[in-house]
Tab-separated table of C-alpha atoms in Angstrom:
chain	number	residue	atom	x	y	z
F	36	UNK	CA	-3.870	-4.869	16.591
F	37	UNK	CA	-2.418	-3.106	13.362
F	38	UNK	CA	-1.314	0.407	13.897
F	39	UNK	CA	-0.812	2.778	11.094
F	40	UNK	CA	0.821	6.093	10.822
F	41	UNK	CA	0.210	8.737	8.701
F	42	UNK	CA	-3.233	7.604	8.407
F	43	UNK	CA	-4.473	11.115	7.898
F	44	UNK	CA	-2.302	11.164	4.382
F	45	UNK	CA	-3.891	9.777	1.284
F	46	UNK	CA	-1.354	6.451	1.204
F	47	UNK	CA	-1.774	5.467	4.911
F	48	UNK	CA	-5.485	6.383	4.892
F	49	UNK	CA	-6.266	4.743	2.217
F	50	UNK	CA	-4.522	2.022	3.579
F	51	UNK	CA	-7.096	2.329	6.668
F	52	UNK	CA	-9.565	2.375	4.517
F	53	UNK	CA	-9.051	-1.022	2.879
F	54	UNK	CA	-8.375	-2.474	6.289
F	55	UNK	CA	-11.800	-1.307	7.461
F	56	UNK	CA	-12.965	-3.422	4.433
F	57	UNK	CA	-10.911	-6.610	5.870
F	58	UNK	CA	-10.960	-6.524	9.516
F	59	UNK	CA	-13.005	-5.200	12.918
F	60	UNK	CA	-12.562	-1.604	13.583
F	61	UNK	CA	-11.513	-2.239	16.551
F	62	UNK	CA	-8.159	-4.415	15.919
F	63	UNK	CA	-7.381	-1.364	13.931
F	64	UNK	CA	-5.402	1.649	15.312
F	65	UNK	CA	-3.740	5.279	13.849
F	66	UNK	CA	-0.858	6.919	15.062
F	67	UNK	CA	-1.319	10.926	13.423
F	68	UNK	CA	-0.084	14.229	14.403
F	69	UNK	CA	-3.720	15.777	14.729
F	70	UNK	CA	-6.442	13.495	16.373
F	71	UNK	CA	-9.076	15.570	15.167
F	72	UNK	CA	-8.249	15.025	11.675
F	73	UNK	CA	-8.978	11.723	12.353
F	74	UNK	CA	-12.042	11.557	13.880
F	75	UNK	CA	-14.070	9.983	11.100
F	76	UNK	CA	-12.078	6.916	11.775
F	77	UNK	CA	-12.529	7.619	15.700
F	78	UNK	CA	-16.206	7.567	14.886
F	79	UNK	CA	-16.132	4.491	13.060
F	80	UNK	CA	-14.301	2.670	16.298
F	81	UNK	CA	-10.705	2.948	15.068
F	82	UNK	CA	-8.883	3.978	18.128
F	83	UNK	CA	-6.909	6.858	16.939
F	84	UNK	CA	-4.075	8.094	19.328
F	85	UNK	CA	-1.753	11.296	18.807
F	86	UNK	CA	2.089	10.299	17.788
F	87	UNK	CA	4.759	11.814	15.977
F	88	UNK	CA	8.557	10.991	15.008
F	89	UNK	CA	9.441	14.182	16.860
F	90	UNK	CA	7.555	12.909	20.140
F	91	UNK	CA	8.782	9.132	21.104
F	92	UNK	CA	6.843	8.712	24.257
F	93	UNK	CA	3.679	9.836	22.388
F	94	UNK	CA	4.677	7.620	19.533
F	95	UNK	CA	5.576	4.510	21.614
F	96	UNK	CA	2.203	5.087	23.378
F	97	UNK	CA	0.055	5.372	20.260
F	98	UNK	CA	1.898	1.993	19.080
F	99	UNK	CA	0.697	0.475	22.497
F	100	UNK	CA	-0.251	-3.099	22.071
F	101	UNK	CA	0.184	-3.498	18.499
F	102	UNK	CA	1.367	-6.489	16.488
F	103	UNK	CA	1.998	-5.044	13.085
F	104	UNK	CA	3.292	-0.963	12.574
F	105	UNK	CA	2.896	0.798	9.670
F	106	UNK	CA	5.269	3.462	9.249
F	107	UNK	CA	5.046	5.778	6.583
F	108	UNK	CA	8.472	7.340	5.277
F	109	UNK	CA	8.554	11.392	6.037
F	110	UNK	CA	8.052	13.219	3.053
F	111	UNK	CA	9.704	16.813	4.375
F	112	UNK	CA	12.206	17.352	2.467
F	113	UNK	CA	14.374	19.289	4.890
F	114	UNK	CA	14.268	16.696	7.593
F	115	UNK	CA	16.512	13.863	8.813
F	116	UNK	CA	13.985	11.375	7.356
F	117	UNK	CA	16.259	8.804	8.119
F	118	UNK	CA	16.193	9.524	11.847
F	119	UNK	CA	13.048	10.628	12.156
F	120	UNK	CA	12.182	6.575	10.923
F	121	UNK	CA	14.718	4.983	13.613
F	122	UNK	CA	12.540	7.139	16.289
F	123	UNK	CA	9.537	5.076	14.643
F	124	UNK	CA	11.737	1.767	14.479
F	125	UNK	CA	12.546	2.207	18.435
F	126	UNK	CA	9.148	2.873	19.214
F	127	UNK	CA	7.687	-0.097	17.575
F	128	UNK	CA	10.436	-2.635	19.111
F	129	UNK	CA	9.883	-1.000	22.558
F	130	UNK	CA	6.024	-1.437	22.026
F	131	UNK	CA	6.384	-5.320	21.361
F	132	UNK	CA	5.261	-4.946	17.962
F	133	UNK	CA	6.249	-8.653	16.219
F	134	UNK	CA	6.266	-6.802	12.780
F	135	UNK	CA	6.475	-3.196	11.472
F	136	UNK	CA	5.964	-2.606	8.088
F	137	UNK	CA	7.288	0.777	5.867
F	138	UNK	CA	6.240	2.495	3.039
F	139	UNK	CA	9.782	2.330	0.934
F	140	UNK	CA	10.251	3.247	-2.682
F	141	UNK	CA	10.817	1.177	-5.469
F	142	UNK	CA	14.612	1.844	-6.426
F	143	UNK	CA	15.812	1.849	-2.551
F	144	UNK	CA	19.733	2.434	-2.803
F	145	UNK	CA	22.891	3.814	-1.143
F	146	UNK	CA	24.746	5.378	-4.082
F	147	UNK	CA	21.034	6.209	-5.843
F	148	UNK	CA	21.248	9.981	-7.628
F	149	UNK	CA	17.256	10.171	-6.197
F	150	UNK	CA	18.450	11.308	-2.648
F	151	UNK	CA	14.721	9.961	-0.432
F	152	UNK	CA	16.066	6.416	-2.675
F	153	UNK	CA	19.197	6.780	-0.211
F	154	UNK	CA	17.344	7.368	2.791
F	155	UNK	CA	15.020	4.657	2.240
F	156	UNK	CA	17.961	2.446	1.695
F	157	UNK	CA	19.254	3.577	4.929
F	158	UNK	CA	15.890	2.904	6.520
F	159	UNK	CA	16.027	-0.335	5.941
F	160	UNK	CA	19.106	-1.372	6.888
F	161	UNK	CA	17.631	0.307	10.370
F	162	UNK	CA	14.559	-2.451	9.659
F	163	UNK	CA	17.447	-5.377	9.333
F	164	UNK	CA	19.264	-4.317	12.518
F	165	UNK	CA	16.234	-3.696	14.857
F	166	UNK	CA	15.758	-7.688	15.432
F	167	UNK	CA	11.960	-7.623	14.602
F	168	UNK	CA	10.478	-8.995	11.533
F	169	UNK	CA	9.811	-6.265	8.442
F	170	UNK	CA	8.795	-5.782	5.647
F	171	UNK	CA	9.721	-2.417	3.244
F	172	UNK	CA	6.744	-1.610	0.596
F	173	UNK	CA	9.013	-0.383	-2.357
F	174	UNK	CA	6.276	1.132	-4.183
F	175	UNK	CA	6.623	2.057	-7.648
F	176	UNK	CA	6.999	5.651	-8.296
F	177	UNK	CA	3.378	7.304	-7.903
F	178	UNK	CA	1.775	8.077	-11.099
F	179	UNK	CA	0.099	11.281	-9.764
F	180	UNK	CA	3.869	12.846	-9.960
F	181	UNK	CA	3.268	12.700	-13.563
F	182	UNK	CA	0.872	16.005	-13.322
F	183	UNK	CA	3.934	18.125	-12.268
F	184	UNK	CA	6.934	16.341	-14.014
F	185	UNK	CA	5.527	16.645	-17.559
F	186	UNK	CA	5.211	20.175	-17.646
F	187	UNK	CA	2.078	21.780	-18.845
F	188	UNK	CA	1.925	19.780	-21.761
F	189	UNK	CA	-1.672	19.995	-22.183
F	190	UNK	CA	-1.650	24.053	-23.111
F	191	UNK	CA	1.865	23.799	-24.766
F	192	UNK	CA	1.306	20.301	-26.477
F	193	UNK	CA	5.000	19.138	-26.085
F	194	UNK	CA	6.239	17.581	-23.120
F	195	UNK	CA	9.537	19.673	-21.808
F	196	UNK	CA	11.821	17.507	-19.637
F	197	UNK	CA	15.055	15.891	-19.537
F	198	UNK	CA	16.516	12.853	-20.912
F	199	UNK	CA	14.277	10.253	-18.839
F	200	UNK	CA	14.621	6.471	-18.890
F	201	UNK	CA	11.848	3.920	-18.025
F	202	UNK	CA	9.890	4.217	-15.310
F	203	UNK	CA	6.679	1.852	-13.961
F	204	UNK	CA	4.526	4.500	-12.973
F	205	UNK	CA	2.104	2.916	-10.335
F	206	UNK	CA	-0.808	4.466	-8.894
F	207	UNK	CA	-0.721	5.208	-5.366
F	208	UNK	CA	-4.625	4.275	-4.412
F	209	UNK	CA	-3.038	0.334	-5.559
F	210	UNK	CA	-0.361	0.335	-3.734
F	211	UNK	CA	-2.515	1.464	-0.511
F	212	UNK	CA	-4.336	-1.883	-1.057
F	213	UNK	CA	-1.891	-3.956	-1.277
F	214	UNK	CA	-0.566	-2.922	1.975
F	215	UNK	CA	-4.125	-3.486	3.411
F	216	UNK	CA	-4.057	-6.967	1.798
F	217	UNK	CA	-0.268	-7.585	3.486
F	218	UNK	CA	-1.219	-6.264	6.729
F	219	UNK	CA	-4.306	-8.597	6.769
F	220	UNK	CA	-3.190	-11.404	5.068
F	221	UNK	CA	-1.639	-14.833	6.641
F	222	UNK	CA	1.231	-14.307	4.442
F	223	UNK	CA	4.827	-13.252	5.694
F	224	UNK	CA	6.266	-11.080	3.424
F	225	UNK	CA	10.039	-10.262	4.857
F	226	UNK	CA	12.090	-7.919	3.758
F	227	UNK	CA	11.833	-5.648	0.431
F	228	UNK	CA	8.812	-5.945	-1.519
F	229	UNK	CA	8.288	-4.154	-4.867
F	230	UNK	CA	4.711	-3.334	-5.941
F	231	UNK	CA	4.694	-1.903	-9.400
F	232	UNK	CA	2.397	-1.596	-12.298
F	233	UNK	CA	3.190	-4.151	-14.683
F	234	UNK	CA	5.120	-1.735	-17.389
F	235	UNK	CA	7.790	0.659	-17.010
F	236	UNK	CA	7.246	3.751	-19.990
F	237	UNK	CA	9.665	6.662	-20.989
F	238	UNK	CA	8.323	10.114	-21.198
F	239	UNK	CA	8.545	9.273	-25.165
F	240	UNK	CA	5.980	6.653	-24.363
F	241	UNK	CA	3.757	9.095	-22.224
F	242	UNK	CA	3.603	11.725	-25.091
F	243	UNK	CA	2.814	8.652	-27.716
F	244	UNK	CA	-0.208	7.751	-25.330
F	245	UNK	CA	-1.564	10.933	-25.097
F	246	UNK	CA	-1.287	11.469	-28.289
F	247	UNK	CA	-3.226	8.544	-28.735
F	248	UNK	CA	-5.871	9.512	-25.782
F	249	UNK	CA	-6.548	13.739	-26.816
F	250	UNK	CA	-6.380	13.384	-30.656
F	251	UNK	CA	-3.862	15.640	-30.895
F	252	UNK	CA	-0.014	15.490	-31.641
F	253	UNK	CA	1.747	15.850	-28.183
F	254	UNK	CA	5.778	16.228	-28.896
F	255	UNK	CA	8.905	15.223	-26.637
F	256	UNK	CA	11.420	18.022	-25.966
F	257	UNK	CA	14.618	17.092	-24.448
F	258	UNK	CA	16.568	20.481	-23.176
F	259	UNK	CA	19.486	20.266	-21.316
F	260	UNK	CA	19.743	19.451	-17.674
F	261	UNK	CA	21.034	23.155	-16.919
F	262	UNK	CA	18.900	24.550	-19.567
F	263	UNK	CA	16.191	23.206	-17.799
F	264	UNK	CA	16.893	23.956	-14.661
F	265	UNK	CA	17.226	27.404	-15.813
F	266	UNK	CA	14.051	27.909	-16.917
F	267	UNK	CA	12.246	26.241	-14.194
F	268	UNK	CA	13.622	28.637	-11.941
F	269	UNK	CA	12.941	31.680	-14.607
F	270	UNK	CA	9.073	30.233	-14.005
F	271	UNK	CA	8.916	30.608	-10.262
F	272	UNK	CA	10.253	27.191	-8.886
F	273	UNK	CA	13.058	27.685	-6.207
F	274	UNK	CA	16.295	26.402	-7.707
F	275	UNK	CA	17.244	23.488	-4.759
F	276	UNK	CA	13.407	21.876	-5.242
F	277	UNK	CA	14.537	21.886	-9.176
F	278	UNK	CA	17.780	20.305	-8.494
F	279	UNK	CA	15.861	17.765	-6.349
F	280	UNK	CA	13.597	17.075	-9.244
F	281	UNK	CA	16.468	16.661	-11.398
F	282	UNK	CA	17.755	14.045	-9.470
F	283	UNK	CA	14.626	11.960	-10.317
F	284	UNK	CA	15.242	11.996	-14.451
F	285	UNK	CA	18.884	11.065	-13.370
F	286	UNK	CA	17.675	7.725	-11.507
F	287	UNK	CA	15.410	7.531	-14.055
F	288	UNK	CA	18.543	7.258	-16.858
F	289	UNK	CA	20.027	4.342	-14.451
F	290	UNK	CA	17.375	2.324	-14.929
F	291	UNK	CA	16.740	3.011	-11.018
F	292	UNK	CA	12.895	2.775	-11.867
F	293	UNK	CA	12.661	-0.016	-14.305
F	294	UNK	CA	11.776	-3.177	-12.956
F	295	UNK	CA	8.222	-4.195	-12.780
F	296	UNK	CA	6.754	-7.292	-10.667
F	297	UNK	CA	3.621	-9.581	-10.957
F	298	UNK	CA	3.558	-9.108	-6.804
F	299	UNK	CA	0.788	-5.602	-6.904
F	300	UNK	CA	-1.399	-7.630	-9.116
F	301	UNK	CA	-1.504	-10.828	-7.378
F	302	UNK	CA	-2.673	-8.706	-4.132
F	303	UNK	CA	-5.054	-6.550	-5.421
F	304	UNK	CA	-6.520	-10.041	-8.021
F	305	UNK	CA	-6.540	-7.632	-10.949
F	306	UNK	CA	-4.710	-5.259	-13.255
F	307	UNK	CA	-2.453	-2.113	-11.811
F	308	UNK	CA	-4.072	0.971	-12.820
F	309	UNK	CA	-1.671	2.220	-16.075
F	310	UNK	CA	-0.262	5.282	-16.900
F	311	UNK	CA	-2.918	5.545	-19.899
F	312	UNK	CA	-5.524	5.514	-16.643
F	313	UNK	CA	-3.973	8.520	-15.054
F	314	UNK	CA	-3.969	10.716	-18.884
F	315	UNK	CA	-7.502	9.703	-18.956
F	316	UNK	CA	-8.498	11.458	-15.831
F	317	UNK	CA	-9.408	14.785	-15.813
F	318	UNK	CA	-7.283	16.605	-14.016
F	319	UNK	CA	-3.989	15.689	-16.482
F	320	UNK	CA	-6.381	16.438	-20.168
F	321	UNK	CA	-6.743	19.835	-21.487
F	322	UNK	CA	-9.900	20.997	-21.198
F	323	UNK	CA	-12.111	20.268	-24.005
F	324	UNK	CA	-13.527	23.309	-26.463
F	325	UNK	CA	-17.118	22.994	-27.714
């Protein structure tokens, strides 16, 4: 059996989804908070049990007879992520699991500026130490995060945001398929795995594309780090969440977010979905005027 967490999420349950393409319902399980907000897998014979980091016996009992865990990496940011995923690393080794598998983050590093790169990093050092096969997912940065990091360049026509350096933007629908295609696959994939799109762009790039895509001139604007920060916080966003943010254009300068690999594509046995894909979707255009 495969068990997933966080199935109830859009990664994870998209994930589910694909696996419901690839395998009997019933070798499929979900670990989630809320059982009811998984009952459209329930009713499709997924056996959905309740688990949590915060609750090990629950969790350890929701992993119960699986080979192959799916953890997904906590995304509050005022948690111990990192020990919230060793309570999901013990639970998986004490259920017998013979591989667990976590959604990681392309980047992964100790002395990363992006702090969740750090605890990912950590994370899966807990993965080499816990004696069972693994495999980390480091997933390219999702390309949804694009709608909030440029700004509201579609009324303004300029994106506003700090010096940034390359980043391969990959869409998070792709990389829940390629975990469905790992997960079941014949394949062994140990240890860190990156699944990117195939190009890393700067945010000089992004405004040159859609440029390209609304007809219109959309211009770069480089302010400051502090002047930035400054006037995110004059707009309403709490100063410690635009510090966090921050930390991301940092990485971003390091190169943190640069590499791209041929791995997503061979999975999913076609092209990454692009950052020119995401500007073309309606919810990052401006609306149109007749």
């Amino acid at each position: 059996m495969i068990v997933i967490t966080g199935a109830t999420g859009a990664l994870n349950g998209a994930t589910v989804e694909h696996l419901l393409k690839r395998l009997p319902a019933e070798q499929i399980g979900v670990s989630v908070r809320d059982t009811a907000k998984a009952q459209h897998f329930a009713d499709r014979g997924v056996r959905v049990r309740q688990g949590s980091y915060e609750d090990p016996a629950a969790l350890r009992h929701s992993f119960e007879g699986a080979e192959q865990v799916l953890l997904v990496s906590s995304n509050d940011p005022h948690a111990d992520a990192v020990a919230l995923h060793r309570v999901g690393i013990d639970a998986a080794v004490a259920a017998g699991a013979h591989r667990i598998l976590y959604t990681s983050h392309q980047g992964a590093g100790a002395d990363s500026p992006f702090h969740p790169a750090r605890d990912h990093a950590a994370t899966e050092q807990l993965l080499a130490d816990s004696g069972v096969a693994w495999t980390a997912l480091r997933n390219g940065f999702y390309a949804h995060s694009l709608g909030w990091l440029l700004g509201p360049w579609q009324e303004s026509g300029t994106i506003t945001a700090p010096v940034d350096g390359p980043v391969s933007w990959t869409d998070r629908a792709d990389a829940a398929e390629a975990a469905a295609v790992i997960l079941a696959g014949e394949r062994a994939y140990d240890g860190p795995v990156t699944l990117t799109a195939r190009q890393a762009v700067t945010f000089d790039d992004v405004a040159s594309l859609a440029s390209k895509i609304t007809g219109r001139d959309v211009e770069r604007a480089t302010p400051p780090d502090e002047e930035w920060i400054a006037d995110k916080v004059a707009a309403g966003t709490p100063e410690a969440m635009a510090r966090m943010t921050l930390t991301t254009f940092k990485a971003s300068r390091e190169g943190r977010f640069a590499g791209v690999d041929p791995l997503l594509t061979e999975l999913l046995g076609r092209e990454p979905r692009t950052v020119a894909d995401q500007l073309a979707g309606t919810s990052m255009l401006p609306e149109r005027r007749s």
